[in-house]
Amino acid sequence: MALKDLKGYSVPFSPKGTAQIVGGLPWNFGVDILAVHYRTDPDQIRKLLPEPLELSKEEPDVAYVWFGDWQGLWSGHDGMLGVNPERTQYTECLIGVRCSHDGVEGQRVVYIWVDKDFSLTRGWFMGFPKKIGTVHMGTRNRHLHALNPAMQACGPGSRYAAICESHGERLVTAAIDVKQKITPDKLPKPFGTDLFHTLHFPSADVERHDKPLLHQLVQTVSSDLKFGEIWEGEGDLTYHASAFEEHTALKPKEIIGAYIIPVGFQIRGTRLLHEYD
Amino acid sequence: MALKDLKGYSVPFSPKGTAQIVGGLPWNFGVDILAVHYRTDPDQIRKLLPEPLELSKEEPDVAYVWFGDWQGLWSGHDGMLGVNPERTQYTECLIGVRCSHDGVEGQRVVYIWVDKDFSLTRGWFMGFPKKIGTVHMGTRNRHLHALNPAMQACGPGSRYAAICESHGERLVTAAIDVKQKITPDKLPKPFGTDLFHTLHFPSADVERHDKPLLHQLVQTVSSDLKFGEIWEGEGDLTYHASAFEEHTALKPKEIIGAYIIPVGFQIRGTRLLHEYD
Amino acid sequence: MALKDLKGYSVPFSPKGTAQIVGGLPWNFGVDILAVHYRTDPDQIRKLLPEPLELSKEEPDVAYVWFGDWQGLWSGHDGMLGVNPERTQYTECLIGVRCSHDGVEGQRVVYIWVDKDFSLTRGWFMGFPKKIGTVHMGTRNRHLHALNPAMQACGPGSRYAAICESHGERLVTAAIDVKQKITPDKLPKPFGTDLFHTLHFPSADVERHDKPLLHQLVQTVSSDLKFGEIWEGEGDLTYHASAFEEHTALKPKEIIGAYIIPVGFQIRGTRLLHEYD
Amino acid sequence: MALKDLKGYSVPFSPKGTAQIVGGLPWNFGVDILAVHYRTDPDQIRKLLPEPLELSKEEPDVAYVWFGDWQGLWSGHDGMLGVNPERTQYTECLIGVRCSHDGVEGQRVVYIWVDKDFSLTRGWFMGFPKKIGTVHMGTRNRHLHALNPAMQACGPGSRYAAICESHGERLVTAAIDVKQKITPDKLPKPFGTDLFHTLHFPSADVERHDKPLLHQLVQTVSSDLKFGEIWEGEGDLTYHASAFEEHTALKPKEIIGAYIIPVGFQIRGTRLLHEYD
């Protein structure tokens, strides 16, 4: 059949185009983030920045962990909360670092785990190097805390942990002790800076599988940023040893701050920065 | 060693008492419910009411499904959101029916699935006949909806689905089309009526395993009821055929209403109503 | 309705009796075990033995971990492999200790994790203090190893690991380096000795929830033991620290041996040894 | 840093190269397959064959479902069964069709679900359009069946089911009634024919996301095929309706046969057949 008769932004292609793992742009998100920002060894950050990326000129030693309780929609899927919310909701734990590209300050997610296939592959299409993991966050549905006789409304005195596990190993444990509400402009960089990510599809060609079929440096383009009620607090962060993961090389030397950030935005796509040959 | 030196409200007992699957009373809860109330064949309800329970005198044909996004704490565990939220949060789908006991109107949960072990066993200690299942609800973290550019704040026009799967079978699909806020007093019965449940522990004794070791009818005792913002709407409900489950016998004949109910309360325990011999 | 019209060995009771979480005796099993036997501090074993159980007179310091890939059937369920194998197969990790009762040498499982609800509750009915966990074993489907070009048939040179995770924490890592086939009579005690377990159902009664509704010491009665091909080897065993579990108190001081044991048997029930008051 | 200092066949790249989701070629596999071959509407097969693929000239109406219990190793990972078997074992359900390319008879997997991230992405690198799903197979560890007092050794009279679930929906139920052993040469086509798959990586570029960044037709290159004991039997197959998946369009009209096939092989890579522009 003609190629155009097979529908899908992504595979599997199908006659109606509803079997695909994830649909096309734009992608609209709402997320509840539990973030811990910290300082680490900049030499370890440098080891994760392929050329032409460089260390941040402003704060070469700043990294962060974000736990996220996400709700995402792809194009044509806007009513999904009313059909099967499982295809909308996912959880995530990511480790990012400050960096710079061509003199522009930005950030790069270097390790990231999510619990759903559509998020893993959509992430890959934007250059997030996602793997599957399990995430639990104490901030979920926190409108319930004021109703539970043994909890308290989110505010000073609240403590929320978040954990990430993958392949049977605990990888990350974080926590925030909530202190005060802040406005979005008080969020420290790299919030608001550009995301510099790598699109990569390796080759399995029998004759030349040492060279990837796709290898680009891209920047994420987003819009419609809208914040909910943001809380600032003190943070804890532990990276646990793993047989596979190398995140412990980025272990914290000093905690900068911790934040609860409900935020929504649209991802409009990526912009090519550099093509590796 | 002396029995008293082994600690635990429930097994496994251990020297410090922290290995137990679930700790003791009181149990404090906050839950976000997506409820659909409906009418079904009262003969099918009757088949699920062991003596001395009887059909409701007021509405013998009323049943309901509740999907719940729960946060529960056991005694000595109050800071758990700050340690490991996975031991606090769980999801649930239950099917309940109106009934009466000794002239008192009440309700009984006849089928129920949860996604965590501590909830399964704590439920058994109160007479909820829980099995493990997977639940997804569109109402989760709905403070994010107003932030997502392709969603809307919860209100008229919002539609939320909920699904339940167990042993590889879809069991229940429900949905609410949100219409308006209501006050708690507008929630229809059996809200606010007593829960009549069965404590049951079968015997595996080689010589007399036809008679259970424990078989009681109990009533749940709760307090500290506190509601959040309640929404009323129109409901959809489908029970899917299963190789094992018998819930389709309770399939809906008429939908009464659908509700989103954030609520907190304390369970103080159970009260013995009847001992089966 | 009359109680007898509600069917089920266990809850949930239902008109046809197929909704129950697990059916009645006898229970027939086949299991592939990866076992590591070891010595630990007998004082720590003593802390897990409620009266009238005592330390083993023969080897007071012997404990073991068993990883198991199980296939179990309950009565009336014998064709389940042909209907839904998910209701038959489960995985397990248990930690057991040698002990004695009234002069008879035996064993007791003190901590145990499984991945299915029917196994959790059936275990409780026999006194296994089960919780839900995730288990992976390198011995699974090992008839495939000789076919995989990068593996070898099970035998000298084979190394198989097994891991157990629960609530986002790695709890146990074990491994066997396979050395030689052995006959069943070469398996060391406590293989073949009695199992001494505790039936326990706590009370949630509002007025007296400090005293369990059921508390007995029982012995498991089994028959029809049949072994497959048994391998002996050298073992590794690590217990990982946990926020909840107390198994690290039983950490190994010396590894005795490791075994791969395919075995089938029937559990005919339990026999009452002692009733706690 | 220099690009070459960041290691990994696939992302995430890391200093040591052990964080990657899956490592490089060759890939060595052992798998236990439960296959059902059947006839369906060839017009529905045609709708899944992008040019230059065509319907099979020999049997344009033949499709198949394969359930697989896999053990796979990537390069540098050969001892993984002794480290963390979770990174080796996975389960899969796939639906394939016969087809032809340039006069050569072959096959194409059109829908496929697996339970692990490394398998999903390795599959994508070869053109398998994988999504995440849950699979259970009655054939697992069948060396145990002869030991279980209520089962029988695999052979005439054995019946094994297999199920696949994804996003809370049952998608496929299959079963085999075992009849007799056969030799590999008795396996019907498309066994032994070429695999024709699509490599596809969509573009998220803000300016031209309608054209994929990568779109090729490739053929899989494998070697070292080695069979275990193969069983033939009669098959059952049901495709269940889904809110998303379109596999029901390929529903069976006639069952050809069912097979249990333990087999190992090496995948050496892919060969480019056609580049879409």
Short mmCIF file of N, CA, C and O in Angstrom, two decimals, chain C residues 28-32 69-73 78 81-86 88-89 116 136-151 159-163 170 173 175 224 226-228 262-266, chain D residues 28-32 69-73 78 81-86 88-89 116 136-151 159-163 170 173 175 224 226-228 262-266:
data_model
loop_
_atom_site.label_atom_id
_atom_site.label_comp_id
_atom_site.label_asym_id
_atom_site.label_seq_id
_atom_site.Cartn_x
_atom_site.Cartn_y
_atom_site.Cartn_z
N ASN C 28 -1.39 -27.88 45.27
CA ASN C 28 -0.33 -28.62 44.59
C ASN C 28 0.68 -27.67 43.98
O ASN C 28 0.30 -26.71 43.30
N PHE C 29 1.95 -27.97 44.21
CA PHE C 29 3.00 -27.03 43.83
C PHE C 29 4.12 -27.70 43.04
O PHE C 29 4.47 -28.86 43.28
N GLY C 30 4.70 -26.93 42.15
CA GLY C 30 6.01 -27.21 41.59
C GLY C 30 6.81 -25.93 41.74
O GLY C 30 6.27 -24.84 41.54
N VAL C 31 8.08 -26.04 42.10
CA VAL C 31 8.87 -24.84 42.33
C VAL C 31 10.32 -25.09 41.94
O VAL C 31 10.85 -26.18 42.13
N ASP C 32 10.91 -24.08 41.41
CA ASP C 32 12.33 -24.07 41.10
C ASP C 32 13.00 -23.17 42.13
O ASP C 32 12.76 -21.95 42.13
N ASP C 69 10.63 -19.87 42.02
CA ASP C 69 9.80 -19.63 40.83
C ASP C 69 8.71 -20.70 40.91
O ASP C 69 8.95 -21.86 40.60
N TRP C 70 7.52 -20.29 41.33
CA TRP C 70 6.47 -21.22 41.72
C TRP C 70 5.38 -21.38 40.68
O TRP C 70 5.08 -20.47 39.92
N GLN C 71 4.75 -22.57 40.73
CA GLN C 71 3.50 -22.81 40.01
C GLN C 71 2.59 -23.57 40.96
O GLN C 71 2.89 -24.71 41.30
N GLY C 72 1.52 -22.93 41.39
CA GLY C 72 0.64 -23.54 42.40
C GLY C 72 -0.80 -23.62 41.90
O GLY C 72 -1.26 -22.75 41.16
N LEU C 73 -1.47 -24.65 42.31
CA LEU C 73 -2.88 -24.85 41.94
C LEU C 73 -3.70 -25.07 43.18
O LEU C 73 -3.30 -25.81 44.08
N ASP C 78 -7.42 -27.00 38.51
CA ASP C 78 -6.29 -27.78 37.99
C ASP C 78 -5.95 -27.46 36.54
O ASP C 78 -4.81 -27.64 36.12
N LEU C 81 -3.35 -23.56 33.99
CA LEU C 81 -2.31 -23.24 33.00
C LEU C 81 -2.91 -23.01 31.61
O LEU C 81 -2.32 -22.32 30.79
N GLY C 82 -4.06 -23.63 31.36
CA GLY C 82 -4.70 -23.50 30.06
C GLY C 82 -5.73 -22.38 30.01
O GLY C 82 -6.34 -22.14 28.96
N VAL C 83 -5.94 -21.68 31.14
CA VAL C 83 -6.93 -20.60 31.18
C VAL C 83 -6.24 -19.24 31.37
O VAL C 83 -6.37 -18.34 30.55
N ASN C 84 -5.54 -19.10 32.49
CA ASN C 84 -4.83 -17.86 32.77
C ASN C 84 -3.64 -18.19 33.65
O ASN C 84 -3.75 -18.20 34.88
N PRO C 85 -2.47 -18.45 33.05
CA PRO C 85 -1.31 -18.88 33.85
C PRO C 85 -0.92 -17.87 34.93
O PRO C 85 -0.25 -18.23 35.89
N GLU C 86 -1.36 -16.63 34.78
CA GLU C 86 -1.03 -15.61 35.78
C GLU C 86 -1.55 -15.99 37.15
O GLU C 86 -0.97 -15.59 38.17
N THR C 88 -1.46 -18.89 38.40
CA THR C 88 -0.74 -20.10 38.82
C THR C 88 0.70 -19.78 39.21
O THR C 88 1.22 -20.31 40.17
N GLN C 89 1.32 -18.91 38.42
CA GLN C 89 2.75 -18.63 38.58
C GLN C 89 2.98 -17.47 39.55
O GLN C 89 2.26 -16.48 39.50
N LYS C 116 2.32 -12.08 44.08
CA LYS C 116 0.90 -12.23 43.74
C LYS C 116 0.03 -12.27 44.99
O LYS C 116 0.43 -12.85 46.01
N HIS C 136 13.51 -11.67 40.84
CA HIS C 136 14.05 -12.10 39.55
C HIS C 136 15.11 -13.16 39.79
O HIS C 136 15.96 -12.99 40.66
N MET C 137 15.06 -14.23 39.00
CA MET C 137 15.98 -15.36 39.19
C MET C 137 16.62 -15.77 37.86
O MET C 137 15.92 -15.98 36.87
N GLY C 138 17.94 -15.93 37.88
CA GLY C 138 18.67 -16.31 36.67
C GLY C 138 18.42 -17.75 36.25
O GLY C 138 18.78 -18.14 35.13
N THR C 139 17.80 -18.52 37.10
CA THR C 139 17.57 -19.95 36.80
C THR C 139 16.30 -20.19 35.98
O THR C 139 16.06 -21.32 35.55
N ARG C 140 15.51 -19.15 35.76
CA ARG C 140 14.24 -19.31 35.03
C ARG C 140 14.47 -19.89 33.63
O ARG C 140 15.40 -19.47 32.93
N ASN C 141 13.59 -20.81 33.26
CA ASN C 141 13.61 -21.35 31.89
C ASN C 141 15.01 -21.72 31.43
O ASN C 141 15.40 -21.43 30.30
N ARG C 142 15.76 -22.41 32.29
CA ARG C 142 17.17 -22.60 31.95
C ARG C 142 17.40 -23.64 30.86
O ARG C 142 18.52 -23.82 30.41
N HIS C 143 16.30 -24.29 30.41
CA HIS C 143 16.46 -25.13 29.21
C HIS C 143 16.84 -24.28 28.01
O HIS C 143 17.31 -24.80 27.00
N LEU C 144 16.65 -22.96 28.10
CA LEU C 144 17.02 -22.09 26.99
C LEU C 144 18.52 -21.77 26.94
O LEU C 144 19.03 -21.34 25.90
N HIS C 145 19.21 -21.98 28.06
CA HIS C 145 20.60 -21.50 28.12
C HIS C 145 21.49 -22.19 27.10
O HIS C 145 22.38 -21.58 26.52
N ALA C 146 21.25 -23.48 26.88
CA ALA C 146 22.08 -24.21 25.92
C ALA C 146 21.82 -23.74 24.48
O ALA C 146 22.63 -24.01 23.59
N LEU C 147 20.71 -23.06 24.29
CA LEU C 147 20.35 -22.59 22.94
C LEU C 147 20.88 -21.18 22.65
O LEU C 147 21.09 -20.82 21.50
N ASN C 148 21.07 -20.40 23.70
CA ASN C 148 21.56 -19.03 23.54
C ASN C 148 23.06 -19.08 23.25
O ASN C 148 23.83 -19.61 24.05
N PRO C 149 23.50 -18.51 22.10
CA PRO C 149 24.92 -18.63 21.72
C PRO C 149 25.89 -18.04 22.74
O PRO C 149 27.07 -18.41 22.73
N ALA C 150 25.43 -17.15 23.63
CA ALA C 150 26.34 -16.54 24.59
C ALA C 150 26.15 -17.09 26.00
O ALA C 150 26.71 -16.55 26.96
N MET C 151 25.35 -18.14 26.13
CA MET C 151 25.19 -18.78 27.44
C MET C 151 25.71 -20.21 27.33
O MET C 151 26.20 -20.64 26.30
N ARG C 159 26.70 -19.37 36.43
CA ARG C 159 26.46 -18.54 37.62
C ARG C 159 25.10 -17.88 37.46
O ARG C 159 24.81 -17.27 36.43
N TYR C 160 24.27 -18.02 38.48
CA TYR C 160 22.92 -17.45 38.45
C TYR C 160 22.70 -16.57 39.68
O TYR C 160 22.92 -17.01 40.81
N ALA C 161 22.23 -15.37 39.45
CA ALA C 161 21.88 -14.48 40.55
C ALA C 161 20.38 -14.46 40.75
O ALA C 161 19.61 -14.90 39.89
N ALA C 162 19.98 -13.96 41.90
CA ALA C 162 18.56 -13.74 42.21
C ALA C 162 18.48 -12.50 43.07
O ALA C 162 19.35 -12.26 43.91
N ILE C 163 17.44 -11.70 42.83
CA ILE C 163 17.29 -10.44 43.56
C ILE C 163 15.85 -10.30 44.06
O ILE C 163 14.91 -10.83 43.47
N ARG C 170 16.05 -2.52 47.26
CA ARG C 170 16.66 -3.84 47.08
C ARG C 170 16.83 -4.44 48.49
O ARG C 170 17.43 -3.80 49.36
N THR C 173 20.26 -9.91 47.55
CA THR C 173 20.94 -10.35 46.33
C THR C 173 21.65 -11.66 46.67
O THR C 173 22.40 -11.73 47.65
N ALA C 175 23.49 -15.44 44.81
CA ALA C 175 23.98 -16.05 43.58
C ALA C 175 24.54 -17.43 43.88
O ALA C 175 24.96 -17.72 45.01
N ASP C 224 3.80 -36.26 48.68
CA ASP C 224 4.06 -36.37 47.25
C ASP C 224 5.30 -35.61 46.80
O ASP C 224 5.32 -35.05 45.69
N LYS C 226 8.61 -34.78 45.14
CA LYS C 226 9.26 -35.33 43.95
C LYS C 226 10.29 -34.31 43.45
O LYS C 226 9.96 -33.15 43.24
N PHE C 227 11.54 -34.78 43.30
CA PHE C 227 12.61 -33.87 42.91
C PHE C 227 12.95 -33.97 41.44
O PHE C 227 12.86 -35.04 40.84
N GLY C 228 13.38 -32.85 40.88
CA GLY C 228 14.00 -32.84 39.56
C GLY C 228 15.51 -32.90 39.74
O GLY C 228 16.02 -33.39 40.75
N PRO C 262 14.66 -28.13 41.76
CA PRO C 262 13.30 -28.23 41.23
C PRO C 262 12.56 -29.30 42.03
O PRO C 262 13.06 -30.42 42.17
N VAL C 263 11.41 -28.97 42.56
CA VAL C 263 10.71 -29.92 43.43
C VAL C 263 9.20 -29.68 43.37
O VAL C 263 8.76 -28.54 43.18
N GLY C 264 8.44 -30.76 43.48
CA GLY C 264 7.00 -30.66 43.54
C GLY C 264 6.48 -31.34 44.78
O GLY C 264 7.14 -32.24 45.33
N PHE C 265 5.31 -30.92 45.23
CA PHE C 265 4.70 -31.55 46.42
C PHE C 265 3.28 -31.06 46.58
O PHE C 265 2.85 -30.12 45.89
N GLN C 266 2.57 -31.73 47.46
CA GLN C 266 1.22 -31.31 47.79
C GLN C 266 1.19 -30.84 49.23
O GLN C 266 1.76 -31.49 50.11
N ASN D 28 22.52 -11.84 21.57
CA ASN D 28 22.31 -13.28 21.64
C ASN D 28 21.04 -13.61 22.42
O ASN D 28 20.85 -13.09 23.52
N PHE D 29 20.25 -14.49 21.86
CA PHE D 29 18.92 -14.75 22.42
C PHE D 29 18.65 -16.24 22.60
O PHE D 29 19.10 -17.07 21.81
N GLY D 30 17.89 -16.53 23.63
CA GLY D 30 17.20 -17.79 23.76
C GLY D 30 15.76 -17.44 24.07
O GLY D 30 15.50 -16.51 24.84
N VAL D 31 14.81 -18.16 23.46
CA VAL D 31 13.41 -17.81 23.68
C VAL D 31 12.55 -19.06 23.64
O VAL D 31 12.82 -19.99 22.89
N ASP D 32 11.55 -19.05 24.47
CA ASP D 32 10.55 -20.08 24.48
C ASP D 32 9.28 -19.48 23.89
O ASP D 32 8.69 -18.57 24.47
N ASP D 69 8.98 -15.99 25.90
CA ASP D 69 9.66 -15.86 27.19
C ASP D 69 11.14 -15.80 26.84
O ASP D 69 11.76 -16.82 26.54
N TRP D 70 11.70 -14.58 26.86
CA TRP D 70 13.02 -14.32 26.28
C TRP D 70 14.13 -14.20 27.31
O TRP D 70 13.92 -13.79 28.45
N GLN D 71 15.35 -14.51 26.84
CA GLN D 71 16.57 -14.20 27.58
C GLN D 71 17.56 -13.66 26.56
O GLN D 71 18.02 -14.39 25.70
N GLY D 72 17.88 -12.38 26.69
CA GLY D 72 18.73 -11.74 25.69
C GLY D 72 19.96 -11.11 26.34
O GLY D 72 19.89 -10.61 27.47
N LEU D 73 21.05 -11.11 25.63
CA LEU D 73 22.30 -10.53 26.12
C LEU D 73 22.84 -9.57 25.08
O LEU D 73 22.83 -9.87 23.89
N ASP D 78 27.69 -10.55 28.93
CA ASP D 78 27.43 -11.97 28.84
C ASP D 78 27.21 -12.67 30.18
O ASP D 78 26.55 -13.69 30.26
N LEU D 81 23.26 -13.03 33.72
CA LEU D 81 22.44 -13.95 34.54
C LEU D 81 23.01 -14.07 35.96
O LEU D 81 22.27 -14.38 36.89
N GLY D 82 24.29 -13.83 36.11
CA GLY D 82 24.93 -13.93 37.42
C GLY D 82 25.01 -12.61 38.16
O GLY D 82 25.52 -12.55 39.29
N VAL D 83 24.53 -11.53 37.53
CA VAL D 83 24.56 -10.20 38.16
C VAL D 83 23.16 -9.72 38.48
O VAL D 83 22.82 -9.46 39.63
N ASN D 84 22.33 -9.56 37.45
CA ASN D 84 20.95 -9.13 37.65
C ASN D 84 20.10 -9.69 36.51
O ASN D 84 19.99 -9.06 35.45
N PRO D 85 19.51 -10.87 36.71
CA PRO D 85 18.77 -11.50 35.61
C PRO D 85 17.65 -10.64 35.07
O PRO D 85 17.19 -10.86 33.95
N GLU D 86 17.22 -9.64 35.83
CA GLU D 86 16.14 -8.76 35.37
C GLU D 86 16.52 -8.06 34.08
O GLU D 86 15.65 -7.72 33.27
N THR D 88 18.07 -9.33 31.65
CA THR D 88 18.23 -10.35 30.62
C THR D 88 16.88 -10.90 30.17
O THR D 88 16.64 -11.13 29.00
N GLN D 89 16.01 -11.11 31.13
CA GLN D 89 14.73 -11.77 30.87
C GLN D 89 13.65 -10.76 30.53
O GLN D 89 13.57 -9.69 31.14
N LYS D 116 9.88 -4.91 29.14
CA LYS D 116 11.11 -4.27 29.64
C LYS D 116 11.56 -3.17 28.68
O LYS D 116 11.46 -3.31 27.45
N HIS D 136 1.80 -13.24 30.14
CA HIS D 136 1.91 -14.45 30.98
C HIS D 136 1.75 -15.67 30.09
O HIS D 136 0.85 -15.71 29.26
N MET D 137 2.60 -16.69 30.31
CA MET D 137 2.60 -17.88 29.47
C MET D 137 2.61 -19.15 30.32
O MET D 137 3.44 -19.29 31.22
N GLY D 138 1.72 -20.06 29.99
CA GLY D 138 1.64 -21.32 30.74
C GLY D 138 2.81 -22.26 30.50
O GLY D 138 2.98 -23.23 31.23
N THR D 139 3.62 -21.96 29.51
CA THR D 139 4.76 -22.82 29.18
C THR D 139 6.00 -22.55 30.01
O THR D 139 6.97 -23.31 29.93
N ARG D 140 5.98 -21.50 30.79
CA ARG D 140 7.16 -21.14 31.58
C ARG D 140 7.60 -22.28 32.51
O ARG D 140 6.77 -22.92 33.15
N ASN D 141 8.91 -22.45 32.57
CA ASN D 141 9.50 -23.41 33.53
C ASN D 141 8.76 -24.74 33.50
O ASN D 141 8.49 -25.34 34.54
N ARG D 142 8.49 -25.26 32.30
CA ARG D 142 7.61 -26.43 32.26
C ARG D 142 8.29 -27.71 32.70
O ARG D 142 7.64 -28.75 32.81
N HIS D 143 9.61 -27.65 33.00
CA HIS D 143 10.25 -28.80 33.62
C HIS D 143 9.63 -29.07 34.99
O HIS D 143 9.79 -30.15 35.54
N LEU D 144 8.93 -28.08 35.54
CA LEU D 144 8.29 -28.28 36.85
C LEU D 144 6.98 -29.05 36.76
O LEU D 144 6.49 -29.58 37.76
N HIS D 145 6.38 -29.11 35.58
CA HIS D 145 5.03 -29.68 35.49
C HIS D 145 4.98 -31.14 35.89
O HIS D 145 4.02 -31.61 36.51
N ALA D 146 6.02 -31.89 35.53
CA ALA D 146 6.03 -33.31 35.89
C ALA D 146 6.19 -33.51 37.39
O ALA D 146 5.91 -34.59 37.92
N LEU D 147 6.63 -32.46 38.10
CA LEU D 147 6.84 -32.57 39.55
C LEU D 147 5.60 -32.17 40.34
O LEU D 147 5.41 -32.59 41.47
N ASN D 148 4.76 -31.32 39.76
CA ASN D 148 3.55 -30.84 40.44
C ASN D 148 2.50 -31.96 40.40
O ASN D 148 2.11 -32.42 39.32
N PRO D 149 2.03 -32.41 41.57
CA PRO D 149 1.11 -33.56 41.60
C PRO D 149 -0.19 -33.35 40.82
O PRO D 149 -0.83 -34.32 40.44
N ALA D 150 -0.56 -32.11 40.53
CA ALA D 150 -1.81 -31.86 39.79
C ALA D 150 -1.57 -31.44 38.36
O ALA D 150 -2.50 -31.02 37.67
N MET D 151 -0.33 -31.51 37.89
CA MET D 151 -0.04 -31.21 36.50
C MET D 151 0.52 -32.48 35.84
O MET D 151 0.61 -33.52 36.47
N ARG D 159 -2.40 -28.44 28.13
CA ARG D 159 -2.96 -27.24 27.52
C ARG D 159 -2.34 -26.03 28.21
O ARG D 159 -2.33 -25.94 29.44
N TYR D 160 -1.81 -25.12 27.39
CA TYR D 160 -1.16 -23.93 27.92
C TYR D 160 -1.77 -22.68 27.30
O TYR D 160 -1.86 -22.58 26.08
N ALA D 161 -2.15 -21.73 28.13
CA ALA D 161 -2.64 -20.45 27.64
C ALA D 161 -1.55 -19.40 27.74
O ALA D 161 -0.54 -19.57 28.43
N ALA D 162 -1.77 -18.30 27.03
CA ALA D 162 -0.90 -17.13 27.13
C ALA D 162 -1.78 -15.91 26.95
O ALA D 162 -2.74 -15.92 26.18
N ILE D 163 -1.49 -14.86 27.71
CA ILE D 163 -2.30 -13.64 27.67
C ILE D 163 -1.41 -12.42 27.56
O ILE D 163 -0.26 -12.42 28.00
N ARG D 170 -7.07 -6.23 28.30
CA ARG D 170 -6.65 -7.51 27.74
C ARG D 170 -6.66 -7.37 26.22
O ARG D 170 -7.66 -6.95 25.64
N THR D 173 -5.60 -13.38 23.91
CA THR D 173 -5.60 -14.65 24.65
C THR D 173 -5.36 -15.76 23.64
O THR D 173 -6.06 -15.83 22.62
N ALA D 175 -4.00 -20.12 23.19
CA ALA D 175 -3.75 -21.38 23.91
C ALA D 175 -3.35 -22.45 22.91
O ALA D 175 -3.70 -22.39 21.72
N ASP D 224 23.33 -18.78 13.83
CA ASP D 224 23.47 -19.67 14.99
C ASP D 224 22.13 -20.18 15.51
O ASP D 224 21.95 -20.35 16.72
N LYS D 226 19.41 -22.54 16.74
CA LYS D 226 19.50 -23.84 17.42
C LYS D 226 18.16 -24.09 18.12
O LYS D 226 17.71 -23.26 18.91
N PHE D 227 17.56 -25.22 17.82
CA PHE D 227 16.24 -25.52 18.38
C PHE D 227 16.32 -26.48 19.56
O PHE D 227 17.17 -27.37 19.59
N GLY D 228 15.40 -26.32 20.47
CA GLY D 228 15.16 -27.31 21.52
C GLY D 228 14.03 -28.24 21.06
O GLY D 228 13.77 -28.40 19.86
N PRO D 262 11.27 -23.80 21.64
CA PRO D 262 12.45 -23.24 22.30
C PRO D 262 13.54 -23.07 21.24
O PRO D 262 13.85 -24.03 20.53
N VAL D 263 14.09 -21.88 21.13
CA VAL D 263 15.07 -21.64 20.07
C VAL D 263 16.05 -20.55 20.50
O VAL D 263 15.70 -19.65 21.27
N GLY D 264 17.29 -20.70 20.04
CA GLY D 264 18.31 -19.69 20.30
C GLY D 264 18.90 -19.22 19.00
O GLY D 264 18.87 -19.94 17.99
N PHE D 265 19.43 -18.00 19.01
CA PHE D 265 20.07 -17.47 17.80
C PHE D 265 20.81 -16.18 18.15
O PHE D 265 20.66 -15.64 19.25
N GLN D 266 21.59 -15.74 17.19
CA GLN D 266 22.29 -14.47 17.34
C GLN D 266 21.75 -13.50 16.31
O GLN D 266 21.58 -13.87 15.14
#
